[in-house]
Coordinates of C-alpha atoms in Angstrom, one line a residue:
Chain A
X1 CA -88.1 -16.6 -30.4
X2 CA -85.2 -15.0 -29.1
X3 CA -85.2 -14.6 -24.6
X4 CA -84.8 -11.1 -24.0
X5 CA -82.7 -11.9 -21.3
X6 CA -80.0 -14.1 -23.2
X7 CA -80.3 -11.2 -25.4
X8 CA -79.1 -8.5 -23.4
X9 CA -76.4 -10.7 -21.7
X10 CA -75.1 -11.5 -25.1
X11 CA -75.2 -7.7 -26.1
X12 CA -73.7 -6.5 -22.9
X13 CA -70.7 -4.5 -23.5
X14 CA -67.7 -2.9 -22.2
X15 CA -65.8 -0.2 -22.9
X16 CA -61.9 -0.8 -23.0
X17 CA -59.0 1.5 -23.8
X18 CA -55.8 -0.3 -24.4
X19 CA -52.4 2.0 -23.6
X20 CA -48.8 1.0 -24.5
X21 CA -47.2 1.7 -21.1
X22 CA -43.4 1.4 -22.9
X23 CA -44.1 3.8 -25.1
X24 CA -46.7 7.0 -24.1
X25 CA -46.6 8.6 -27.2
X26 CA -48.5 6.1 -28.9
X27 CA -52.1 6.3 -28.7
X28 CA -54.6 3.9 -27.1
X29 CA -57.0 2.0 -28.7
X30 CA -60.9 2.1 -27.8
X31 CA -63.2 -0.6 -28.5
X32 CA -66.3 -1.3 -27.0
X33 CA -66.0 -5.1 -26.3
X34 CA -68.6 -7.7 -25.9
X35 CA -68.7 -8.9 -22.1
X36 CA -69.4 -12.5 -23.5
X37 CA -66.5 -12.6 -25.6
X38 CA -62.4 -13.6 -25.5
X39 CA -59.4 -10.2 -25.4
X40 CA -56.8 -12.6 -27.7
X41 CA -59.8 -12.3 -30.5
X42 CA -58.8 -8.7 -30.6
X43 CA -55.1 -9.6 -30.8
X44 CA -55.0 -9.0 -34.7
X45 CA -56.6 -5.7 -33.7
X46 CA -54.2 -4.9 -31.8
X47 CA -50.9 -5.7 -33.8
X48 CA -52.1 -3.5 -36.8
X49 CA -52.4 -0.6 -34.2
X50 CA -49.1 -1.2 -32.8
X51 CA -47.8 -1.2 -36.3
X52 CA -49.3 1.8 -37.2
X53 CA -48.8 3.7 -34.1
X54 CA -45.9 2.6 -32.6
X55 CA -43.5 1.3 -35.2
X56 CA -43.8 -2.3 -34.3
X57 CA -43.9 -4.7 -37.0
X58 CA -46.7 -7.7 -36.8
X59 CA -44.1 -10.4 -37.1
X60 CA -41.9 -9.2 -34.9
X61 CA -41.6 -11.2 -31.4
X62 CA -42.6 -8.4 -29.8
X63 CA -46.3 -8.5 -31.5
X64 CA -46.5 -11.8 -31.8
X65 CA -46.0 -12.5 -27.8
X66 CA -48.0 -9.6 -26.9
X67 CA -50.1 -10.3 -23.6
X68 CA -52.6 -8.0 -21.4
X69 CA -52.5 -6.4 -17.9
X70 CA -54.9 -4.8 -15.6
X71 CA -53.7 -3.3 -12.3
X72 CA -50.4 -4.9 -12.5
X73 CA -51.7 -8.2 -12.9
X74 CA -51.9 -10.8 -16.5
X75 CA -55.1 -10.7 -17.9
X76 CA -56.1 -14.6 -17.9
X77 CA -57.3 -14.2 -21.3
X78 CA -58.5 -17.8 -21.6
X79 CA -62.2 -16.3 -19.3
X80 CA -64.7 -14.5 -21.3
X81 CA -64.2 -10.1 -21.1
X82 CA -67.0 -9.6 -18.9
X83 CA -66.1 -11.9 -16.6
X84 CA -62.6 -11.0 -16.2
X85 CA -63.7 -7.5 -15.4
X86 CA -66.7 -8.6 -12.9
X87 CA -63.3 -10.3 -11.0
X88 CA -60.8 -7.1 -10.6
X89 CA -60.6 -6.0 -7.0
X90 CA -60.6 -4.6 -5.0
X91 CA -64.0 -3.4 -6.9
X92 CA -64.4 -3.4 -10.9
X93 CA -62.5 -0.5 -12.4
X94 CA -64.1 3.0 -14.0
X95 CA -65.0 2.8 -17.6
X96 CA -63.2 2.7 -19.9
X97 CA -61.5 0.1 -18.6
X98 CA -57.5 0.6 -18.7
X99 CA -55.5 -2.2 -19.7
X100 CA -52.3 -2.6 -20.9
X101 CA -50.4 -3.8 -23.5
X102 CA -47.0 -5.5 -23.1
X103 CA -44.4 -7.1 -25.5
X104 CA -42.0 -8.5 -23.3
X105 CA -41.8 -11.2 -20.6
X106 CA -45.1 -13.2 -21.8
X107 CA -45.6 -14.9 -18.4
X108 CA -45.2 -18.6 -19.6
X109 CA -45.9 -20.2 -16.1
X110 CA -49.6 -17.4 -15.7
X111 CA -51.2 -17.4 -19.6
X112 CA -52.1 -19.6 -22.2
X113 CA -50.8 -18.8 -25.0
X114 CA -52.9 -18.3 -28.4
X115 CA -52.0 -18.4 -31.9
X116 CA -51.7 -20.3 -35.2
X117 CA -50.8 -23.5 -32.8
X118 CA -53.6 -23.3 -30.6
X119 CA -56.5 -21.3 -31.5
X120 CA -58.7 -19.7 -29.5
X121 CA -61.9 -21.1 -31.7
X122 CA -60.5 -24.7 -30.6
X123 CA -60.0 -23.5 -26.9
X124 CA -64.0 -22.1 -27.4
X125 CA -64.9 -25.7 -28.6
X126 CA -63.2 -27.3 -25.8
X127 CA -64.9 -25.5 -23.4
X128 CA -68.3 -26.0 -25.1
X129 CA -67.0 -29.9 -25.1
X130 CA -67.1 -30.4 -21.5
X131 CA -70.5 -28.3 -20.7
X132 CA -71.8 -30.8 -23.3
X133 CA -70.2 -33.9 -21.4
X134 CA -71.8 -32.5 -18.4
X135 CA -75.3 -31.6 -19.5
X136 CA -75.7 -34.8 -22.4
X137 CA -72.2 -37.1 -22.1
X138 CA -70.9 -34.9 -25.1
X139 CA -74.1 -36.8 -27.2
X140 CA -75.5 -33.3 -28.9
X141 CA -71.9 -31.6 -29.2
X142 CA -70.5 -34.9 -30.8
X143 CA -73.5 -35.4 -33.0
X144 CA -73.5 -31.7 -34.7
X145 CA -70.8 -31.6 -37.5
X146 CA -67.7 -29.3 -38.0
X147 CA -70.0 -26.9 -39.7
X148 CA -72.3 -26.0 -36.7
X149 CA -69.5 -25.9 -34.5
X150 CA -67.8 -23.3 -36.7
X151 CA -70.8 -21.9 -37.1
X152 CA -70.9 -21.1 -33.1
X153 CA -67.7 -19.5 -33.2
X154 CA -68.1 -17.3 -36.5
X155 CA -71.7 -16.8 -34.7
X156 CA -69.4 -14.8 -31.6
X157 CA -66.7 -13.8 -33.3
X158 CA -69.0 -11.5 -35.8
X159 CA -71.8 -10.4 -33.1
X160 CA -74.3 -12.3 -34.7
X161 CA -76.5 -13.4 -32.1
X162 CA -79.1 -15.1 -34.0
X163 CA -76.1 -17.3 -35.9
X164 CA -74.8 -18.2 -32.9
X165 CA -78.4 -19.2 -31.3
X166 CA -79.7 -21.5 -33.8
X167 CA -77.1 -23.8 -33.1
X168 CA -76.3 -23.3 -29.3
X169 CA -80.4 -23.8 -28.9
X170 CA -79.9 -27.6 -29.8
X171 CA -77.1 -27.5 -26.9
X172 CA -79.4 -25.8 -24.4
X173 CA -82.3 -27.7 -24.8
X174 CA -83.4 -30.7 -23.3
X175 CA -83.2 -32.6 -20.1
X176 CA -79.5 -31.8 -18.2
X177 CA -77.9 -34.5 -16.2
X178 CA -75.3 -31.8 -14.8
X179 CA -75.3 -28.3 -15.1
X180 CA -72.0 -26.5 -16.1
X181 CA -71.3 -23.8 -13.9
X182 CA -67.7 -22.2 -12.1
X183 CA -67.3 -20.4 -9.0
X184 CA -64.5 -17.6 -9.0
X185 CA -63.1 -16.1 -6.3
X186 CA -60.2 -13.6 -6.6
X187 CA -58.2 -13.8 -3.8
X188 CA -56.2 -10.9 -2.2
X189 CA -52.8 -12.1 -3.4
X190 CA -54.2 -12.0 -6.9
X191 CA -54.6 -15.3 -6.9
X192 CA -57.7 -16.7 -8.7
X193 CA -59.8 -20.3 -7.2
X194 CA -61.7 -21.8 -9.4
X195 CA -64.8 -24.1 -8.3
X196 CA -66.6 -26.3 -10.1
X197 CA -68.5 -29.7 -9.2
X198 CA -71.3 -31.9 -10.4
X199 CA -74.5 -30.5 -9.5
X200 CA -78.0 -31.8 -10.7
X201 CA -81.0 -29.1 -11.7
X202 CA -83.0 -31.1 -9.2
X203 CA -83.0 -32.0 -5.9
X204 CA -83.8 -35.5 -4.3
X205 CA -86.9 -34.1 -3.4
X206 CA -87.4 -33.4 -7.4
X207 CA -88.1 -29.5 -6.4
X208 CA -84.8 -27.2 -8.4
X209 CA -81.9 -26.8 -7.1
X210 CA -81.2 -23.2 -6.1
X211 CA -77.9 -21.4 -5.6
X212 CA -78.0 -21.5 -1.6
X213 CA -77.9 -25.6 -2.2
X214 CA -75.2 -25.0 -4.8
X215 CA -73.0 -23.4 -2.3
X216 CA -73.5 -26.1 -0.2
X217 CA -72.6 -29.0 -2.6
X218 CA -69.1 -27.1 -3.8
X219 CA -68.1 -25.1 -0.3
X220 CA -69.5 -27.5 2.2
X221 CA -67.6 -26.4 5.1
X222 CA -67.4 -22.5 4.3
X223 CA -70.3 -20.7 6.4
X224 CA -69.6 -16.6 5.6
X225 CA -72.4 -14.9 3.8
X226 CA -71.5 -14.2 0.2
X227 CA -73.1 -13.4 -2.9
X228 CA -73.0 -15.0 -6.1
X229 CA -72.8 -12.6 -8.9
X230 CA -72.7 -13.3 -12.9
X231 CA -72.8 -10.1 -15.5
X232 CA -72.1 -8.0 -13.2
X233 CA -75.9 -8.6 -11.5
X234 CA -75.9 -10.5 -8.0
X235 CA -78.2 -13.0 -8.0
X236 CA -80.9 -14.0 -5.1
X237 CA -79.5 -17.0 -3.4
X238 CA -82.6 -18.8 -3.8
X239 CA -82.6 -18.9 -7.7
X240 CA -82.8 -22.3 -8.9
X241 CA -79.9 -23.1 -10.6
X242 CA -81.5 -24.5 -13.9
X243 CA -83.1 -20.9 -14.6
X244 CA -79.8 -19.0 -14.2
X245 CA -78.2 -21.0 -16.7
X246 CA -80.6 -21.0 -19.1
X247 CA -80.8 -17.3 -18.9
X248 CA -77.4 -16.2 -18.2
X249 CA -75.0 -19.1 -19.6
X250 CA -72.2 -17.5 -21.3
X251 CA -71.9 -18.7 -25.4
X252 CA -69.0 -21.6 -23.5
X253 CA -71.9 -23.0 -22.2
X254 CA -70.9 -22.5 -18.5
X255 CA -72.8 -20.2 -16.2
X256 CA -69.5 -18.2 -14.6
X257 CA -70.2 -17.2 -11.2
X258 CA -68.6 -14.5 -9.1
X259 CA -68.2 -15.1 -5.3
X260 CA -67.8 -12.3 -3.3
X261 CA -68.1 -11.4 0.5
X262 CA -71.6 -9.9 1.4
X263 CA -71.5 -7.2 3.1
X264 CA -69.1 -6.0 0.0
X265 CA -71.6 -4.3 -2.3
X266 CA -68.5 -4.4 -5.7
X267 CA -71.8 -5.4 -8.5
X268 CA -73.2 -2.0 -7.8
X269 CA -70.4 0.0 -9.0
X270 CA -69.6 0.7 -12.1
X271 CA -73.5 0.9 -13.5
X272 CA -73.1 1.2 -16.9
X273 CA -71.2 -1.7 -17.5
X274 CA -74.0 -4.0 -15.9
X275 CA -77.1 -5.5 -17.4
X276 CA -80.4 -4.2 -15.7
X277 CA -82.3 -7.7 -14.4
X278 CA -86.0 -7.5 -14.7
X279 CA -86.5 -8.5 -11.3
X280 CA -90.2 -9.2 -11.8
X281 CA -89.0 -12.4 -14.1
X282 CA -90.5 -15.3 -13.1
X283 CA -88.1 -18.2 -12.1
Chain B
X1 CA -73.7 -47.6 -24.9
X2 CA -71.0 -47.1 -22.3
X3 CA -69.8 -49.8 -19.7
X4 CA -69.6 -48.9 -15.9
X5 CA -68.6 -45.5 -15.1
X6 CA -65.6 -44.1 -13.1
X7 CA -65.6 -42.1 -10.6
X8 CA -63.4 -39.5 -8.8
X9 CA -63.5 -41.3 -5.8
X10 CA -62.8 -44.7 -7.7
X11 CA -60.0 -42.8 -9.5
X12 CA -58.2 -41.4 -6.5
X13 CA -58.6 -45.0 -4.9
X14 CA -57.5 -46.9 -7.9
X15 CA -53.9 -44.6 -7.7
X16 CA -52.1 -46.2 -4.8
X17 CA -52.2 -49.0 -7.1
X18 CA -51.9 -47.5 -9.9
X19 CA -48.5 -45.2 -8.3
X20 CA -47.5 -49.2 -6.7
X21 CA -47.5 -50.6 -10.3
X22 CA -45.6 -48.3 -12.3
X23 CA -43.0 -46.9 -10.0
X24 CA -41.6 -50.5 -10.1
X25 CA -41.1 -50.5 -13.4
X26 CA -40.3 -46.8 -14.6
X27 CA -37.0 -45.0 -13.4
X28 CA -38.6 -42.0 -12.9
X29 CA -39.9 -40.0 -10.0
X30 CA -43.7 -40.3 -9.4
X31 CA -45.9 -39.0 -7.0
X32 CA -49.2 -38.8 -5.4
X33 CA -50.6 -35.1 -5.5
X34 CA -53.6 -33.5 -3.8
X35 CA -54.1 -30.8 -6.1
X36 CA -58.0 -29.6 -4.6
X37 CA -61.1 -30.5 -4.2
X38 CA -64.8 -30.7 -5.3
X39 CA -67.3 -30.8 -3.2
X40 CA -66.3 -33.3 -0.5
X41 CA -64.1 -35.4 -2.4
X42 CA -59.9 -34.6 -2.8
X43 CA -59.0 -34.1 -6.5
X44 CA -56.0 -35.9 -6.9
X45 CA -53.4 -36.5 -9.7
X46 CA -50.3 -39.1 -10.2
X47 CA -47.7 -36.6 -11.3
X48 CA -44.2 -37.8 -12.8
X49 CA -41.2 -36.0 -15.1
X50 CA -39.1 -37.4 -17.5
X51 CA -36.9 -36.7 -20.2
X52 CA -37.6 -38.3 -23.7
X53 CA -36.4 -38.1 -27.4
X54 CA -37.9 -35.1 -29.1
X55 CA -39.0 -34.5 -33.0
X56 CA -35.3 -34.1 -34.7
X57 CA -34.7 -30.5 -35.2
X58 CA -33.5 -30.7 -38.4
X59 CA -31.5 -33.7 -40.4
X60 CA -28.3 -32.2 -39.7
X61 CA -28.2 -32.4 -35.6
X62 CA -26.3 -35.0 -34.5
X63 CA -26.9 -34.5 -30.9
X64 CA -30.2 -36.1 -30.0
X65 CA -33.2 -33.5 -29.1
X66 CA -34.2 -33.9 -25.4
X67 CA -38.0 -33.1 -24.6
X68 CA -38.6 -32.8 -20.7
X69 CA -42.2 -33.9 -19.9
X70 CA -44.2 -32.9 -16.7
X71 CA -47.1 -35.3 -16.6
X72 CA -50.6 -34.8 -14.5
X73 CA -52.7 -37.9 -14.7
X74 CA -56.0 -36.7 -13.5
X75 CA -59.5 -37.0 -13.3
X76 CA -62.3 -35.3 -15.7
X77 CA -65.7 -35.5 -13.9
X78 CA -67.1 -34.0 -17.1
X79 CA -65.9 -36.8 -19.0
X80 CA -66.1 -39.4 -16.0
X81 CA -62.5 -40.7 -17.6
X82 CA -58.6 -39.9 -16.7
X83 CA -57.2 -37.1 -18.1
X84 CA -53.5 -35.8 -19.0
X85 CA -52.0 -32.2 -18.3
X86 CA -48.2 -32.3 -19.6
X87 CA -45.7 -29.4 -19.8
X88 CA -43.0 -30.1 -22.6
X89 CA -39.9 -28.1 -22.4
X90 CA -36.4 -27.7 -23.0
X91 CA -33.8 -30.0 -20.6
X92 CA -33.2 -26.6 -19.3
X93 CA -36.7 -25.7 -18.3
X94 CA -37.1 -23.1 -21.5
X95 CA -41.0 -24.1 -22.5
X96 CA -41.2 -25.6 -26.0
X97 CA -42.7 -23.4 -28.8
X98 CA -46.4 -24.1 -29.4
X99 CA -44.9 -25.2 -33.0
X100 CA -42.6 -27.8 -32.0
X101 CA -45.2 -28.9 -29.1
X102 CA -47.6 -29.7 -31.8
X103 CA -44.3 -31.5 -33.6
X104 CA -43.8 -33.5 -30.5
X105 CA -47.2 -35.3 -30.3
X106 CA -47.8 -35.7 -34.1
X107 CA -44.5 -37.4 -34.1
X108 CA -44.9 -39.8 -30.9
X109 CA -48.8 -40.4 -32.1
X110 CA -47.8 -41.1 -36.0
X111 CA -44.8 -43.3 -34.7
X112 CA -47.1 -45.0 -32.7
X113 CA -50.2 -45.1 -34.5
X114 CA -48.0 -45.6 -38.1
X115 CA -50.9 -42.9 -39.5
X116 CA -49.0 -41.1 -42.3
X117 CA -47.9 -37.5 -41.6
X118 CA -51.0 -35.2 -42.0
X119 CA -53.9 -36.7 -41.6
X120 CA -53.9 -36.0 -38.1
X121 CA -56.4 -33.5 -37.1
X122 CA -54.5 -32.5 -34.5
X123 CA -55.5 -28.7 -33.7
X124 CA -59.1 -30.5 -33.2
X125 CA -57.7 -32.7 -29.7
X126 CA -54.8 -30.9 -28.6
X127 CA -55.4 -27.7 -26.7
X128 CA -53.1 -25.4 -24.2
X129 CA -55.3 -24.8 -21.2
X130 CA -55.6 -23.8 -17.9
X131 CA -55.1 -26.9 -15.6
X132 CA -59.0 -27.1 -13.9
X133 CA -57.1 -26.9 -10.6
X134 CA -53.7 -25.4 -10.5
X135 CA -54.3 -22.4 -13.6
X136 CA -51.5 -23.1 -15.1
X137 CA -51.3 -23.2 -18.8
X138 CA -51.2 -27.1 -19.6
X139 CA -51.4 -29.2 -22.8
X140 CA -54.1 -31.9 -22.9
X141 CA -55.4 -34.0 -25.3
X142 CA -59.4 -33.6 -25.4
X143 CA -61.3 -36.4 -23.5
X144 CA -64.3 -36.6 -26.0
X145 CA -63.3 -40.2 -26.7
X146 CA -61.7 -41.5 -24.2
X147 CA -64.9 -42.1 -22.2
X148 CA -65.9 -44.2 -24.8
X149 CA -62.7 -45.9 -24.5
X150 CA -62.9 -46.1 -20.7
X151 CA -66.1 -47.9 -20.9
X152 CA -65.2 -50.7 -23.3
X153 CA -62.0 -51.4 -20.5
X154 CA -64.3 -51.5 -17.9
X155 CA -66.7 -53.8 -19.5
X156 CA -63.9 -56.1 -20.3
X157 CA -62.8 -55.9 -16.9
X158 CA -66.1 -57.0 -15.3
X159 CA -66.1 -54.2 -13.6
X160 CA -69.6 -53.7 -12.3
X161 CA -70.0 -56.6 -10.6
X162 CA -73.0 -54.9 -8.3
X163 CA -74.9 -53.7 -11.1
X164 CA -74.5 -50.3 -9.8
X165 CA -73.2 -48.8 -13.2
X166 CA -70.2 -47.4 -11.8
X167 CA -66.9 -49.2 -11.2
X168 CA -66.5 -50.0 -7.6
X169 CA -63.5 -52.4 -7.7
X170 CA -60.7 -51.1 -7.4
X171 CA -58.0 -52.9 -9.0
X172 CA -60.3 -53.5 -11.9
X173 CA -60.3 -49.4 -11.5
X174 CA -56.7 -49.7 -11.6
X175 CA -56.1 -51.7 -14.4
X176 CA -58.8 -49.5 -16.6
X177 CA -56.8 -46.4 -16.0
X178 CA -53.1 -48.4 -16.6
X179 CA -54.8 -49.4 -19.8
X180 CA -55.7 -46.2 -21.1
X181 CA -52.1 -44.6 -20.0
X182 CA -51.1 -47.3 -22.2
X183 CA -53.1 -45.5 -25.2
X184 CA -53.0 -41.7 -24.6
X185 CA -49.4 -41.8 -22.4
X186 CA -47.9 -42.6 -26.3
X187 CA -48.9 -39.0 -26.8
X188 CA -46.1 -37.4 -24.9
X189 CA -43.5 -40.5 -25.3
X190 CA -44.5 -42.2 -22.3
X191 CA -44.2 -46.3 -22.7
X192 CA -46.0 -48.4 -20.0
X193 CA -44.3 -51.5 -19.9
X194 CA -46.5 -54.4 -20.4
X195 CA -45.2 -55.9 -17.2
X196 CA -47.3 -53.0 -15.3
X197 CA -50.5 -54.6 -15.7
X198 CA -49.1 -57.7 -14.3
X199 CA -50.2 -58.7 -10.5

């Protein structure tokens, strides 16, 4: 039966309007997209409006090198929406979300690139890969066949949650040996760290581990209070680690954390854009 | 299924070595990198450039095509195997096109591997992706094998001489990771010479 709480992750939903900045007179685009999912799988989306709006052919270089910005920044395109949004500082931006769409100086050094030569559904697979590598040495992802793992990716691409679940069940089932998780922290020169270590669900002691011994393992010489936030919800620092990421694992497979100072309250703003936790869950 | 493992720690060790026996033998700059860390424990990469042959434009160049290669041997904890990040660009620092990427290693694999044009399932191991440390946007080749790999080298090798499961010794480390550089460095025109794995 479906969790209600993987359930509302995966419909969570954001509100974006994309603007030409080049060229005002064109109009923007709204889309409410899903949190969970990738910007470059709206990228054929976004050509036919250009075409249609602003005179800009879908072959042309311009089109086909098109790349995103929010608050002067490149949208790394390669994280999931939601999480890329949970990240802006100084606090997430009001809905709808602005961001920009530019046709000139694709910055080579900042984003990978997607198309025809590297697709996003192999990126998706790669990143599902290594979570399975982590949780099974690759075992269950290497043992399901080209059709399931298509079927994950047609499963997100379409919305189609209980496509998607079937398959990703078999992947989030049974004993981990690792659990894959990232830390993010935006830093104030828009630069983004990136965290990520081998941590068991279990301690030595056999009781979970919880995020306050997760912090530990991957920062162990930072000693500021912070939050851990994921969805836009912060999370107590005493959930065990195991639980979160059975309930709040992004479709990659990877439980994308958001560090943040805390006495900076940034995962109360913007309301509508995060998912209401039923705090009386049991852990 | 697997032989003894490798770890980070055994990987960073093993690279003095493996920096000592290739810098010898290649005429190319190579260097030791600290590039973060996890947890405790330094994440470090070997990190060399070079210029090699590229896939011929077209029949009609005579000037060779020159590919320049930045190469990041690293470590996968994931995978518990090395793993390669390489940039491929013009001799003039202009990035290659994702097309002629792809060109590159299908033609340094199938000259290598003499598998006929096409069969190569390329798309399936080759990705553009942000480098787990430094963000940039990398090509690698996907590790879902070479653990596998890894493991028969290191069971060769002897490796676990303590019963532990994981490689502790370190030129046995050393020689595992040389071996598969061997394999995989084909990918991006990189030949070891046999010499390397000499003592």
């Amino acid at each position: 039966t479906p969790d209600s709480i993987q359930r509302q992750v995966w419909d969570g939903k954001l509100p974006v309007c994309f603007v030409l900045p080049e060229d005002p007179d064109v109009p923007p685009l709204y889309s409410l997209v899903p949190r969970v999912g990738y910007f470059p799988a709206l990228l054929d989306r976004l050509r036919a409006h250009l075409s249609r709006h602003a005179g800009i052919d879908e072959d042309s270089p311009g089109a086909q090198q098109l790349w995103l910005r929010s608050a002067g920044r490149p949208l790394r395109w390669h994280l999931p929406v939601g999480l890329l949004y949970d990240l802006e500082r100084p606090k997430p931006p009001p809905l709808p979300w602005e961001v920009e769409i530019r046709t000139r100086d694709f910055p080579t050094d900042e984003l990978v690139s997607f198309g025809p030569n590297n697709s996003l559904e192999s990126y998706f697979l790669y990143c599902l890969k290594e979570a399975d590598a982590l949780k099974h040495r690759a075992r269950v992802i290497n043992e399901m066949g080209e059709r399931e793992h298509r079927q994950l990716w047609q499963g997100l691409l379409n919305d189609q949650f209980d496509q998607f679940s079937v398959v990703n069940r078999k992947l989030m089932e049974g004993e981990a040996k690792y659990l894959p998780f990232r830390i993010y922290q935006q830093e104030a020169d828009g630069g983004l760290s990136v965290l990520q270590c081998l941590a068991k669900p279990h301690r030595e002691d056999s009781t979970p581990l919880t995020l306050s011994d997760l912090l530990r393992i991957c920062m162990p010489n930072f000693a500021d209070p912070v939050t851990l936030a994921t969805h836009g919800v912060s999370l107590p620092m005493e959930t065990p680690l195991a639980w979160a990421y059975d309930k709040l694992a992004y479709p990659d497979n990877f439980l994308h954390l958001v560090l943040q100072p805390s006495r900076c309250n940034s995962a109360g703003d913007g309301e509508s854009s995060a998912m209401q936790l039923d705090s009386s869950s049991e852990f | 299924l697997s032989g003894p493992m490798l770890s980070r720690s055994a990987f960073n060790e093993a690279l003095p070595q493996l920096l000592a026996r290739l810098s010898g033998r290649l005429s190319w700059p190579m260097r030791l990198a600290t590039v973060g860390a996890e947890s405790d424990t330094p994440v470090m990469e070997l990190q060399t450039s070079f210029l090699v042959a590229g896939p011929a434009a077209d029949a009609s160049d005579s000037a060779p095509v020159l590919v320049q290669v930045r190469l990041h041997i690293g470590f996968s904890s994931a995978y518990a195997c090395p793993v390669l990040h390489f940039c491929l660009s013009q001799p003039d620092g202009v990035p290659l096109a994702a097309s002629d990427a792809a060109d590159f290693v299908r033609v340094n694999v199938e000259s290598s591997t003499g598998e006929a044009a096409g069969q190569l399932d390329l798309a399936s191991v080759l990705s553009q992706v942000p480098h787990p440390q430094l963000g940039c946007p990398m090509y690698t080749l996907h590790p879902c094998r070479t653990a596998e790999l890894i493991g028969r080298l290191t069971s060769a090798s002897e490796a676990d001489r303590d019963g532990s499961g994981e490689v502790r010794d370190t030129n046995a480390a050393a020689l595992a990771v040389l071996s598969w550089l061997t394999v995989y460095g084909r990918a991006v025109g990189l030949q070891v010479p046999q010499s390397a794995s000499c003592s």
